[in-house]
Coordinates of C-alpha atoms in Angstrom, one line a residue:
Chain A
M1 CA -91.3 86.7 -136.9
D2 CA -92.1 84.4 -134.0
A3 CA -93.6 86.1 -130.9
L4 CA -91.4 84.0 -128.7
Q5 CA -88.3 81.9 -129.3
I6 CA -87.0 79.7 -126.5
E7 CA -83.7 77.8 -126.7
K8 CA -82.3 75.4 -124.2
L9 CA -84.0 77.2 -121.3
T10 CA -82.8 75.7 -118.0
K11 CA -83.4 76.6 -114.4
I12 CA -81.4 74.9 -111.6
Y13 CA -82.0 75.6 -107.9
G14 CA -79.2 75.0 -105.4
S15 CA -75.9 73.3 -106.2
G16 CA -74.0 70.1 -105.4
D17 CA -76.0 67.7 -103.4
T18 CA -78.9 70.0 -103.1
E19 CA -79.1 70.8 -106.8
V20 CA -82.6 70.6 -108.2
V21 CA -83.2 70.9 -112.0
A22 CA -86.6 72.5 -112.2
L23 CA -86.4 73.1 -116.0
S24 CA -84.1 71.5 -118.5
D25 CA -83.3 72.5 -122.1
A26 CA -86.7 73.7 -123.0
T27 CA -86.7 74.7 -126.7
F28 CA -89.6 75.8 -128.8
D29 CA -91.1 78.8 -130.7
V30 CA -94.5 80.3 -130.5
A31 CA -96.1 82.2 -133.4
P32 CA -98.3 85.2 -133.0
G33 CA -102.0 84.2 -132.6
E34 CA -101.0 80.8 -131.3
L35 CA -102.6 79.3 -128.2
V36 CA -100.2 76.9 -126.5
A37 CA -100.8 74.7 -123.5
I38 CA -98.1 73.6 -121.1
L39 CA -99.5 70.5 -119.4
G40 CA -98.0 68.5 -116.6
P41 CA -98.5 67.4 -113.0
S42 CA -97.6 69.5 -110.0
G43 CA -93.9 69.9 -109.6
S44 CA -93.2 69.1 -113.2
G45 CA -91.6 72.5 -114.0
K46 CA -94.4 74.1 -116.0
T47 CA -94.8 77.1 -113.7
T48 CA -91.0 77.5 -113.7
L49 CA -91.1 77.7 -117.5
L50 CA -93.8 80.3 -117.3
T51 CA -92.0 82.4 -114.6
T52 CA -88.7 82.3 -116.5
I53 CA -90.4 83.5 -119.7
G54 CA -92.2 86.1 -117.6
L55 CA -89.0 87.5 -116.2
V56 CA -90.0 86.6 -112.7
T57 CA -87.4 83.8 -112.2
E58 CA -83.9 84.2 -113.6
P59 CA -83.0 81.2 -115.6
T60 CA -79.6 79.5 -115.2
R61 CA -79.0 78.9 -118.9
G62 CA -80.6 79.3 -122.3
R63 CA -81.9 82.1 -124.5
V64 CA -85.3 83.7 -124.9
V65 CA -86.2 86.2 -127.6
L66 CA -89.4 88.0 -127.1
D67 CA -90.8 90.0 -130.1
G68 CA -87.3 90.3 -131.5
E69 CA -85.7 91.4 -128.2
L70 CA -83.2 89.2 -126.4
I71 CA -84.6 89.0 -122.8
V72 CA -82.7 85.9 -121.6
D73 CA -79.1 85.1 -122.5
H74 CA -77.8 82.6 -119.9
G75 CA -79.5 84.8 -117.3
W76 CA -80.9 88.3 -117.6
P77 CA -78.8 90.6 -119.8
A78 CA -77.2 93.4 -117.9
G79 CA -79.2 96.6 -118.1
L80 CA -82.4 94.9 -119.2
D81 CA -85.4 96.7 -117.6
L82 CA -87.5 93.8 -116.6
K83 CA -90.5 95.9 -115.6
R84 CA -90.5 97.6 -119.0
V85 CA -90.5 94.3 -120.8
R86 CA -93.3 93.0 -118.6
R87 CA -95.2 96.1 -119.0
E88 CA -94.9 96.5 -122.8
K89 CA -94.6 92.9 -124.1
L90 CA -96.1 90.6 -121.6
G91 CA -99.6 90.0 -120.1
F92 CA -100.3 87.9 -117.1
I93 CA -103.4 85.9 -116.1
F94 CA -103.5 84.3 -112.8
Q95 CA -105.2 81.3 -111.2
A96 CA -106.7 83.5 -108.5
H97 CA -107.3 86.4 -110.9
N98 CA -105.2 88.7 -108.7
L99 CA -107.4 91.7 -109.3
I100 CA -106.5 94.7 -107.1
P101 CA -109.3 94.6 -104.5
F102 CA -109.5 98.3 -103.9
L103 CA -109.9 99.2 -107.6
T104 CA -113.1 98.8 -109.5
T105 CA -113.3 96.6 -112.6
V106 CA -112.5 99.4 -115.0
E107 CA -109.7 100.7 -112.8
N108 CA -108.1 97.3 -112.7
V109 CA -107.8 97.5 -116.5
M110 CA -106.8 101.1 -116.5
I111 CA -103.8 100.6 -114.2
A112 CA -102.2 98.4 -116.8
L113 CA -102.6 101.1 -119.4
E114 CA -101.5 103.9 -117.1
N115 CA -98.4 101.8 -116.2
N116 CA -97.5 102.2 -119.9
G117 CA -97.9 105.9 -119.9
V118 CA -101.5 106.1 -121.3
A119 CA -103.3 109.2 -120.0
A120 CA -106.1 108.6 -117.6
K121 CA -108.9 109.6 -119.9
E122 CA -107.8 107.5 -122.8
A123 CA -107.0 104.6 -120.4
R124 CA -110.6 104.8 -119.2
E125 CA -112.1 104.9 -122.6
R126 CA -110.0 101.9 -123.8
S127 CA -110.7 99.9 -120.7
V128 CA -114.4 100.5 -120.9
E129 CA -114.4 99.4 -124.6
L130 CA -112.3 96.3 -123.8
L131 CA -114.5 95.3 -120.8
R132 CA -117.7 95.9 -122.9
S133 CA -116.3 93.6 -125.6
L134 CA -115.8 90.9 -122.9
G135 CA -119.4 91.3 -121.7
L136 CA -118.6 93.3 -118.6
G137 CA -120.1 96.6 -119.5
H138 CA -122.6 96.3 -116.6
R139 CA -119.8 95.7 -114.1
L140 CA -117.5 98.6 -114.8
D141 CA -117.7 100.2 -111.3
H142 CA -118.0 97.1 -109.2
Y143 CA -115.2 96.0 -106.9
P144 CA -113.7 92.5 -107.5
A145 CA -115.3 91.2 -104.4
L146 CA -118.7 91.7 -106.0
L147 CA -117.8 89.8 -109.2
S148 CA -118.4 86.2 -110.0
G149 CA -115.4 83.9 -110.7
G150 CA -116.0 84.1 -114.4
E151 CA -116.4 87.9 -114.4
S152 CA -113.2 88.2 -112.3
Q153 CA -111.3 86.1 -114.7
R154 CA -112.6 88.1 -117.7
T155 CA -111.5 91.3 -116.0
A156 CA -108.1 89.8 -115.4
I157 CA -108.0 88.8 -119.1
A158 CA -108.9 92.4 -120.1
R159 CA -106.1 93.7 -117.9
A160 CA -103.6 91.3 -119.5
L161 CA -104.8 92.3 -123.0
A162 CA -105.0 96.1 -122.3
N163 CA -101.5 96.9 -123.7
R164 CA -101.9 94.4 -126.6
P165 CA -98.8 92.4 -125.5
R166 CA -97.0 90.1 -127.8
V167 CA -97.2 87.2 -125.3
I168 CA -99.8 86.4 -122.7
L169 CA -98.8 84.0 -119.9
A170 CA -101.6 82.4 -118.1
D171 CA -101.1 80.4 -114.9
E172 CA -104.0 77.9 -114.4
P173 CA -106.6 80.4 -115.5
T174 CA -109.4 77.9 -115.3
A175 CA -108.5 76.3 -112.0
A176 CA -110.8 78.4 -109.9
L177 CA -113.7 78.1 -112.4
D178 CA -116.4 75.5 -113.0
T179 CA -116.2 73.5 -116.2
E180 CA -118.6 75.7 -118.2
N181 CA -116.9 78.9 -117.1
G182 CA -113.5 77.3 -117.7
K183 CA -114.5 76.4 -121.3
N184 CA -115.8 79.9 -121.9
V185 CA -112.5 81.4 -120.7
M186 CA -110.5 79.1 -123.0
R187 CA -112.8 80.0 -126.0
L188 CA -112.3 83.6 -125.2
L189 CA -108.5 83.2 -125.0
K190 CA -108.4 81.5 -128.4
K191 CA -110.5 84.2 -129.9
L192 CA -108.4 87.0 -128.4
A193 CA -105.2 85.3 -129.5
V194 CA -106.3 85.3 -133.1
E195 CA -107.8 88.8 -133.0
N196 CA -104.8 90.4 -131.3
H197 CA -102.1 88.3 -132.8
S198 CA -100.9 87.6 -129.3
A199 CA -99.2 84.3 -128.5
I200 CA -100.8 82.8 -125.4
L201 CA -99.1 80.3 -123.2
V202 CA -101.4 78.6 -120.7
V203 CA -100.0 76.5 -117.9
T204 CA -102.6 73.9 -116.8
H205 CA -103.0 70.5 -115.4
D206 CA -106.6 70.3 -116.4
Q207 CA -107.0 67.8 -119.3
R208 CA -110.6 68.9 -119.9
M209 CA -109.4 72.2 -121.2
V210 CA -106.9 71.1 -123.8
E211 CA -109.2 70.7 -126.8
G212 CA -109.0 74.3 -128.2
F213 CA -105.2 74.7 -128.1
D214 CA -103.1 74.9 -131.2
R215 CA -100.2 73.1 -129.5
I216 CA -99.7 71.3 -126.3
F217 CA -96.4 70.7 -124.5
E218 CA -96.3 68.0 -121.9
V219 CA -93.8 68.6 -119.2
S220 CA -92.4 66.1 -116.8
D221 CA -89.5 66.3 -114.4
G222 CA -88.5 69.7 -115.9
R223 CA -88.4 68.4 -119.5
I224 CA -90.7 68.8 -122.4
V225 CA -91.5 65.2 -123.0
N226 CA -94.2 65.5 -125.7
E227 CA -95.5 68.1 -128.2
R228 CA -98.8 67.7 -129.9
R229 CA -100.1 69.9 -132.6
N230 CA -103.7 69.8 -133.6
G231 CA -104.0 66.2 -132.4
I232 CA -100.7 65.1 -134.0
S233 CA -98.3 63.8 -131.4
A234 CA -94.5 64.2 -131.6
D235 CA -92.6 62.7 -128.7
A236 CA -89.6 64.9 -127.7
Chain B
M1 CA -104.5 106.9 -111.0
N2 CA -103.8 107.5 -107.3
L3 CA -103.7 104.1 -105.7
A4 CA -103.4 105.6 -102.1
L5 CA -106.7 107.4 -102.5
R6 CA -108.4 104.4 -104.1
D7 CA -107.3 102.1 -101.2
I8 CA -108.5 104.7 -98.7
R9 CA -111.8 105.0 -100.5
H10 CA -112.2 101.2 -100.3
H11 CA -111.3 101.0 -96.6
R12 CA -112.9 104.3 -95.7
S13 CA -114.3 103.5 -92.3
R14 CA -111.1 101.8 -91.1
F15 CA -109.0 104.7 -92.3
I16 CA -111.3 107.3 -90.7
Q17 CA -111.3 105.4 -87.4
T18 CA -107.5 105.2 -87.4
C19 CA -107.2 108.9 -88.2
L20 CA -109.6 109.8 -85.3
G21 CA -107.6 107.7 -82.9
L22 CA -104.4 109.3 -84.0
G23 CA -106.0 112.7 -84.0
L24 CA -107.0 112.3 -80.3
L25 CA -103.4 111.4 -79.5
L26 CA -102.1 114.4 -81.4
G27 CA -104.7 116.6 -79.7
V28 CA -103.2 115.5 -76.4
V29 CA -99.7 116.4 -77.7
M30 CA -101.0 119.8 -78.7
S31 CA -102.7 120.3 -75.3
M32 CA -99.3 119.5 -73.6
S33 CA -97.6 122.2 -75.6
G34 CA -100.5 124.6 -74.8
I35 CA -100.4 123.7 -71.1
Y36 CA -96.7 124.4 -71.0
R37 CA -97.1 127.8 -72.7
G38 CA -100.0 128.4 -70.4
L39 CA -97.8 127.7 -67.4
F40 CA -95.4 130.3 -68.6
T41 CA -98.1 132.9 -69.3
D42 CA -99.7 132.2 -65.9
A43 CA -96.4 132.3 -64.1
T44 CA -95.6 135.7 -65.5
A45 CA -99.1 137.2 -65.6
V46 CA -98.8 139.3 -62.4
L47 CA -95.2 140.1 -63.2
N48 CA -96.2 141.4 -66.7
A49 CA -99.3 143.2 -65.5
T50 CA -97.2 145.1 -62.9
A51 CA -94.8 146.2 -65.6
A52 CA -92.1 147.2 -63.1
D53 CA -88.5 147.5 -63.9
L54 CA -87.2 146.6 -60.5
W55 CA -88.5 144.3 -57.7
V56 CA -87.0 145.0 -54.3
V57 CA -87.3 142.2 -51.8
Q58 CA -85.9 141.0 -48.6
Q59 CA -82.2 140.2 -48.7
D60 CA -81.2 136.6 -49.3
T61 CA -84.6 135.7 -50.6
S62 CA -85.9 135.2 -54.2
G63 CA -89.3 136.8 -53.4
P64 CA -91.9 137.7 -53.8
F65 CA -93.2 134.9 -56.0
A66 CA -90.7 132.1 -55.4
A67 CA -90.0 132.7 -51.7
T68 CA -91.4 134.6 -48.8
S69 CA -90.2 138.2 -48.5
R70 CA -91.1 140.8 -45.9
I71 CA -89.8 144.3 -46.0
P72 CA -90.9 147.6 -44.4
E73 CA -93.4 149.4 -46.6
D74 CA -91.7 152.7 -46.1
I75 CA -88.6 151.6 -47.9
K76 CA -90.5 152.8 -51.0
Y77 CA -89.7 156.4 -50.0
R78 CA -86.0 155.7 -50.0
I79 CA -86.3 153.9 -53.4
R80 CA -88.2 156.8 -54.9
A81 CA -85.2 159.0 -54.0
V82 CA -82.8 156.9 -56.0
P83 CA -81.8 158.8 -59.2
G84 CA -83.5 157.3 -62.2
V85 CA -86.5 156.0 -60.3
A86 CA -89.8 157.5 -61.6
Q87 CA -92.3 155.6 -59.4
A88 CA -92.1 153.1 -56.5
S89 CA -95.0 151.3 -54.8
A90 CA -95.3 148.6 -52.1
L91 CA -97.1 145.4 -52.9
S92 CA -98.4 142.5 -50.9
F93 CA -99.1 139.0 -52.1
Q94 CA -100.8 136.2 -50.4
N95 CA -102.7 133.0 -51.1
I96 CA -106.1 132.7 -49.6
Q97 CA -108.2 129.6 -49.3
S98 CA -111.7 129.5 -47.8
D99 CA -115.0 127.8 -48.3
R100 CA -117.6 129.3 -50.5
H101 CA -121.0 127.6 -51.1
G102 CA -119.5 124.5 -49.4
K103 CA -116.6 124.3 -51.9
P104 CA -112.9 125.2 -51.4
F105 CA -112.4 128.7 -52.7
R106 CA -108.8 129.6 -53.5
F107 CA -107.3 132.7 -54.9
F108 CA -104.2 135.0 -54.9
L109 CA -104.7 138.3 -53.2
V110 CA -102.7 141.3 -54.3
G111 CA -102.6 144.4 -52.2
Y112 CA -101.6 147.6 -54.0
E113 CA -101.6 151.3 -53.4
L114 CA -104.4 153.2 -55.2
G115 CA -102.8 155.1 -58.1
G116 CA -99.6 153.1 -57.7
L117 CA -98.1 150.2 -59.5
G118 CA -99.3 146.6 -59.5
G119 CA -103.1 147.1 -59.6
P120 CA -105.5 145.3 -61.9
P121 CA -104.4 145.9 -65.5
V122 CA -107.8 145.8 -67.1
I123 CA -111.3 146.0 -65.7
V124 CA -113.7 144.0 -67.9
A125 CA -116.8 144.6 -65.8
G126 CA -117.7 147.0 -63.0
R127 CA -115.0 149.5 -61.9
A128 CA -111.6 149.8 -60.2
I129 CA -111.3 150.2 -56.5
R130 CA -112.0 153.8 -55.4
Q131 CA -112.2 153.5 -51.6
K132 CA -109.3 152.8 -49.4
H133 CA -111.1 150.0 -47.6
Y134 CA -113.4 147.0 -48.1
E135 CA -113.6 147.0 -51.9
I136 CA -112.2 144.1 -54.0
V137 CA -111.7 143.5 -57.7
V138 CA -111.7 139.8 -58.6
D139 CA -110.9 137.8 -61.7
R140 CA -113.8 136.6 -63.7
A141 CA -112.7 133.0 -63.2
M142 CA -113.6 133.3 -59.5
K143 CA -117.2 133.5 -60.6
V144 CA -118.2 136.0 -57.9
P145 CA -120.7 138.5 -59.3
L146 CA -120.4 142.2 -58.9
G147 CA -121.9 143.5 -55.7
E148 CA -121.4 140.3 -53.7
T149 CA -119.3 140.4 -50.6
L150 CA -116.4 138.2 -49.6
R151 CA -115.4 137.8 -46.0
L152 CA -111.7 138.1 -45.5
A153 CA -110.2 138.0 -42.0
D154 CA -112.8 139.8 -40.0
D155 CA -114.2 142.1 -42.7
D156 CA -116.5 142.0 -45.6
Y157 CA -115.3 143.1 -49.0
T158 CA -117.6 144.2 -51.8
V159 CA -116.8 143.0 -55.3
V160 CA -116.7 146.2 -57.4
G161 CA -114.9 145.0 -60.6
H162 CA -113.8 142.0 -62.6
T163 CA -110.5 141.4 -64.3
A164 CA -109.9 138.7 -66.9
R165 CA -107.3 136.0 -67.2
M166 CA -105.2 137.2 -64.3
V167 CA -103.8 134.2 -62.4
S168 CA -100.9 133.6 -60.0
S169 CA -97.9 131.4 -60.9
A170 CA -99.9 128.5 -59.3
G171 CA -102.8 129.1 -61.6
D172 CA -105.1 130.6 -59.0
P173 CA -107.2 133.5 -60.0
V174 CA -106.1 136.9 -58.7
A175 CA -108.1 139.4 -56.6
Y176 CA -107.0 142.9 -55.7
V177 CA -107.6 145.0 -52.6
T178 CA -105.8 148.1 -51.4
L179 CA -102.4 147.7 -49.7
A180 CA -103.8 148.7 -46.4
D181 CA -106.5 146.1 -46.5
A182 CA -104.1 143.4 -47.7
Q183 CA -101.7 144.3 -44.9
K184 CA -104.5 144.0 -42.4
I185 CA -105.6 140.6 -43.8
Q186 CA -102.1 139.3 -44.0
F187 CA -100.3 140.8 -41.0
Q188 CA -102.8 141.8 -38.4
D189 CA -103.4 139.4 -35.5
D190 CA -106.9 138.6 -34.4
D191 CA -108.4 140.3 -31.3
N192 CA -107.5 137.4 -28.9
A193 CA -103.9 137.4 -30.1
I194 CA -103.7 141.1 -29.7
R195 CA -105.1 141.0 -26.2
N196 CA -102.7 138.1 -25.3
N197 CA -99.7 139.9 -26.8
R198 CA -100.5 143.1 -24.9
A199 CA -100.9 141.2 -21.6
R200 CA -97.5 139.5 -22.3
L201 CA -95.9 142.8 -23.1
A202 CA -97.3 144.5 -20.0
G203 CA -96.1 141.6 -17.8
Q204 CA -92.6 141.9 -19.3
L205 CA -92.4 145.7 -18.9
S206 CA -93.7 145.6 -15.3
R207 CA -90.9 143.2 -14.4
L208 CA -88.2 145.7 -15.6
P209 CA -86.6 147.1 -12.4
Y210 CA -85.9 150.5 -13.9
L211 CA -89.6 151.2 -14.8
S212 CA -92.2 152.1 -12.3
P213 CA -95.6 150.4 -12.6
S214 CA -97.0 153.6 -13.9
Q215 CA -94.3 154.0 -16.6
A216 CA -94.7 150.4 -17.6
S217 CA -98.4 150.8 -18.0
Q218 CA -98.0 153.9 -20.1
L219 CA -95.3 152.3 -22.3
T220 CA -97.3 149.2 -23.0
P221 CA -99.7 150.6 -25.7
Q222 CA -96.9 152.5 -27.4
V223 CA -94.7 149.4 -27.7
A224 CA -97.6 147.2 -28.7
G225 CA -98.4 149.7 -31.5
I226 CA -94.9 149.4 -32.8
V227 CA -94.6 145.6 -32.5
G228 CA -98.1 145.1 -34.0
S229 CA -97.5 147.4 -37.0
T230 CA -98.8 146.1 -40.3
H231 CA -96.8 148.5 -42.4
I232 CA -95.1 145.6 -44.1
A233 CA -94.9 144.7 -47.7
N234 CA -93.7 141.7 -49.7
T235 CA -92.0 143.8 -52.3
V236 CA -91.5 147.3 -53.5
V237 CA -91.7 147.7 -57.2
A238 CA -90.1 150.5 -59.1
R239 CA -90.5 152.0 -62.6
L240 CA -87.6 154.0 -64.0
I241 CA -87.4 157.2 -65.9
P242 CA -87.1 156.5 -69.7
G243 CA -83.5 156.3 -70.5
A244 CA -82.3 155.6 -66.9
D245 CA -79.6 153.0 -66.5
L246 CA -81.3 150.0 -64.9
S247 CA -78.1 148.3 -63.9
Q248 CA -76.9 151.4 -62.1
V249 CA -80.1 151.7 -60.1
Q250 CA -80.0 148.0 -59.3
E251 CA -76.4 148.2 -58.2
R252 CA -77.1 151.2 -56.0
I253 CA -80.0 149.5 -54.2
S254 CA -78.1 146.2 -53.8
R255 CA -75.5 148.1 -51.7
W256 CA -78.2 148.7 -49.0
N257 CA -78.4 146.3 -46.2
H258 CA -81.4 144.0 -45.9
F259 CA -82.7 144.5 -49.5
R260 CA -82.2 142.7 -52.8
P261 CA -83.3 144.3 -56.1
F262 CA -84.3 142.1 -59.0
T263 CA -84.9 143.2 -62.6
A264 CA -88.1 142.0 -64.3
Q265 CA -85.9 139.7 -66.4
D266 CA -84.5 138.2 -63.2
Q267 CA -88.0 137.6 -62.0
V268 CA -88.9 135.9 -65.2
H269 CA -85.8 133.7 -64.8
I270 CA -86.7 132.8 -61.2
L271 CA -90.3 132.0 -62.2
T272 CA -89.5 130.0 -65.3
E273 CA -86.3 128.3 -64.3
G274 CA -87.1 127.8 -60.6
M275 CA -90.8 127.3 -60.4
I276 CA -92.0 125.8 -63.7
K277 CA -88.8 124.2 -64.9
K278 CA -89.8 120.7 -63.6
A279 CA -93.3 121.1 -64.9
K280 CA -91.8 122.1 -68.2
M281 CA -89.5 119.0 -68.2
Q282 CA -92.4 116.8 -67.2
L283 CA -94.6 118.1 -70.0
G284 CA -91.7 117.9 -72.5
L285 CA -91.1 114.3 -71.6
F286 CA -94.8 113.5 -71.9
R287 CA -94.8 115.2 -75.3
A288 CA -91.8 113.2 -76.4
I289 CA -93.3 110.0 -75.2
L290 CA -96.6 110.7 -76.9
L291 CA -94.8 111.6 -80.2
I292 CA -92.8 108.3 -80.0
I293 CA -96.1 106.5 -79.4
S294 CA -97.7 108.3 -82.4
G295 CA -94.7 107.3 -84.5
V296 CA -94.9 103.7 -83.4
I297 CA -98.6 103.5 -84.0
I298 CA -98.3 105.1 -87.5
S299 CA -95.5 102.7 -88.3
L300 CA -97.5 99.7 -87.1
I301 CA -100.6 100.8 -89.0
I302 CA -98.7 101.4 -92.2
Y303 CA -96.7 98.2 -91.8
T304 CA -99.9 96.2 -91.2
M305 CA -101.6 97.9 -94.2
T306 CA -98.6 97.0 -96.3
L307 CA -98.7 93.4 -95.1
D308 CA -102.4 93.3 -96.1
K309 CA -101.3 94.4 -99.6
L310 CA -98.3 92.1 -100.2
R311 CA -100.1 90.1 -102.9
V312 CA -101.4 93.3 -104.4
I313 CA -97.9 94.8 -104.5
A314 CA -96.5 91.6 -106.0
T315 CA -99.2 91.7 -108.7
L316 CA -98.5 95.4 -109.4
K317 CA -94.8 94.6 -109.7
L318 CA -95.6 91.7 -112.1
I319 CA -97.7 93.8 -114.4
G320 CA -94.9 96.3 -114.5
T321 CA -96.0 99.0 -112.1
R322 CA -93.1 101.4 -111.4
N323 CA -91.6 101.4 -107.9
R324 CA -92.4 105.0 -107.4
V325 CA -96.1 104.2 -107.8
I326 CA -95.8 101.6 -105.1
V327 CA -93.8 103.8 -102.9
G328 CA -96.4 106.6 -103.5
L329 CA -99.2 104.2 -102.4
I330 CA -97.6 103.7 -99.0
L331 CA -96.1 107.2 -98.4
Q332 CA -99.2 109.1 -99.5
Q333 CA -101.4 107.0 -97.2
S334 CA -99.0 107.6 -94.3
L335 CA -98.9 111.3 -95.0
L336 CA -102.6 111.6 -95.4
M337 CA -103.2 109.7 -92.2
G338 CA -100.8 112.2 -90.4
L339 CA -102.5 115.2 -92.0
I340 CA -106.0 114.1 -91.2
A341 CA -105.0 113.1 -87.7
Y342 CA -103.4 116.5 -87.2
A343 CA -106.5 118.3 -88.4
V344 CA -108.6 116.2 -86.1
G345 CA -106.3 117.0 -83.1
Y346 CA -106.2 120.7 -84.0
T347 CA -110.0 120.9 -84.3
L348 CA -110.5 119.0 -81.1
I349 CA -108.1 121.1 -79.1
G350 CA -109.2 124.3 -80.8
L351 CA -112.8 123.7 -79.6
T352 CA -111.9 122.6 -76.1
H353 CA -108.8 124.5 -75.0
D354 CA -110.7 127.2 -73.2
K355 CA -112.6 124.6 -71.2
F356 CA -109.4 123.4 -69.5
P357 CA -109.1 124.3 -65.8
R358 CA -105.7 125.9 -66.5
R359 CA -104.7 128.1 -69.4
V360 CA -103.8 126.3 -72.7
D361 CA -102.0 128.7 -75.0
L362 CA -101.9 127.4 -78.6
V363 CA -98.9 129.2 -80.1
P364 CA -98.4 129.1 -83.9
V365 CA -94.7 128.1 -83.6
D366 CA -95.6 125.1 -81.5
L367 CA -98.4 124.1 -83.8
I368 CA -96.2 124.5 -86.9
G369 CA -93.4 122.6 -85.1
L370 CA -95.7 119.7 -84.3
F371 CA -97.0 119.7 -87.9
V372 CA -93.4 119.3 -89.2
I373 CA -92.7 116.6 -86.6
V374 CA -95.9 114.7 -87.6
L375 CA -94.8 114.9 -91.3
V376 CA -91.3 113.6 -90.4
I377 CA -92.9 110.8 -88.3
C378 CA -95.2 109.8 -91.2
I379 CA -92.3 109.7 -93.7
A380 CA -90.1 107.7 -91.3
A381 CA -93.0 105.4 -90.4
S382 CA -93.8 104.7 -94.0
L383 CA -90.1 103.7 -94.6
V384 CA -90.8 100.4 -92.7
G385 CA -93.7 99.6 -95.0
I386 CA -91.8 100.8 -98.2
R387 CA -88.8 98.5 -97.2
K388 CA -91.2 95.6 -96.9
A389 CA -92.9 96.4 -100.2
M390 CA -89.7 96.7 -102.1
R391 CA -88.6 93.3 -101.0
V392 CA -91.8 91.6 -102.3
E393 CA -91.0 89.5 -105.3
P394 CA -93.4 89.6 -108.3
A395 CA -93.4 85.7 -108.1
E396 CA -95.5 86.0 -105.0
A397 CA -98.4 87.0 -107.2
L398 CA -98.4 83.6 -108.8
G399 CA -99.9 80.4 -107.4
G400 CA -103.1 79.9 -105.5

């Protein structure tokens, strides 16, 4: 079963003369363990695609099935608990890391687990294990302000992975990092996607980072204009 | 995980400073309540210490505390004869201000009959007055040591005992002398005035056509003695026999010309409603204003703290944190701030209330009432922040 199925996903802002089509008829599937890049210039609609999948922006039309659950059906289905879906099935990685400044590294990961009802002791053990596996064992009790950019991003990745979500959505995760750290983060994401069977969608406009992706969607003016798979291009 | 405590831990010094500031404000609110209660206690201190059932004063006055009252001392004999009266004593009250060691020295002087009503309720050092003249018992707050003499009118009075926490309705410490001494101090003219009055009286009598010069000269000292009599009191207080009907005794005395009997309850009403009502309203208004200021400050602080955390709240929402956790973050911080500030204020006022120049009575009901008000303010103040937090969109976590 695909981790994510997207069909004719469309987002239109305003109406009449002020109508802006931010995303138009996006259709694709993502398999578990797949690392997908959504590439495009600023204003092309790639972040809108990410936020509609992430249940942050309500789409105007289209369908999205996440891990077998219909989460978009020409808008959000009535009664859908958006927070539950985000908590249980989605993970988010941000450009600016978005770590909670008053929580330590380990607490930043723990909160994602506790949100899902994991008891504090178990949450701590799992968080420590996860952070150690990402090379942050020596930074467990540091506040985000004391972490380097790469360490902060790895902490954010740990938080996104904590609940073993089916899909991880990453918004420009390497934008605040230098090339070397950026490549390290991409390698890490690829490794984690395979290990955890999570589909990872990465929005980026950084062409340097696209080498390791399984598939690349190029977005322009709200449309997917090109799809590449392992170097094979298929114009949309 | 308690996010409120984590946030406070991270911004420890800012939070502590805020709590200290608020604590000072709440300490002032507590002191206002205490000062009001103290005003009441002070105002009724002499009244309560006297423990009389009836206060007979000059007709058409509200004496002896709220207005001047002068009645003949010997009316006490007539009052003692009223059925139901067990004991009646004359009392005199006067404010005295003089200089002592170059500083103004003010106190309230009570003249009482030895063995009668209205004397010092408790002697905390030294002894009570034993001699009919020239002994004085003073309140400890006057800081006059035992054995020292005070010059009042033309005589020296030796301090033989100390009372404690006895003050007049104006907050001045109370001193006690015998009624005879108090009458002399209050009503007796000085020597020059006596000589002048006698000469004036002699002149007037000598001009009367039906008196011979010899008769006029013999009458002068007699009349002067009557006119210059100091057997005057400000009030006569009475205590009733147990079971006697107070209203009947009061009604009977009120039928007499020239006198007005008040019950102790009437006096409390006169003192509290007449004399300290405005002060009470003033303090009440101050308290209300300070509580409003506290509420506004807590609201602003919580709102500002929430504004500082908008991106954090958006991130929490995006990663699926339940609303109750976010509400708890704001509400718990607000409540904790109020509780710590209350504790600071309470400690501060608890340590300093006896250093105030006037009595500050910290009454549990006031303290509990303020505690509840502070909790309500904190909850109300946090609503502003919670409203703001609930409106934050998870999308605000995205982007640079």
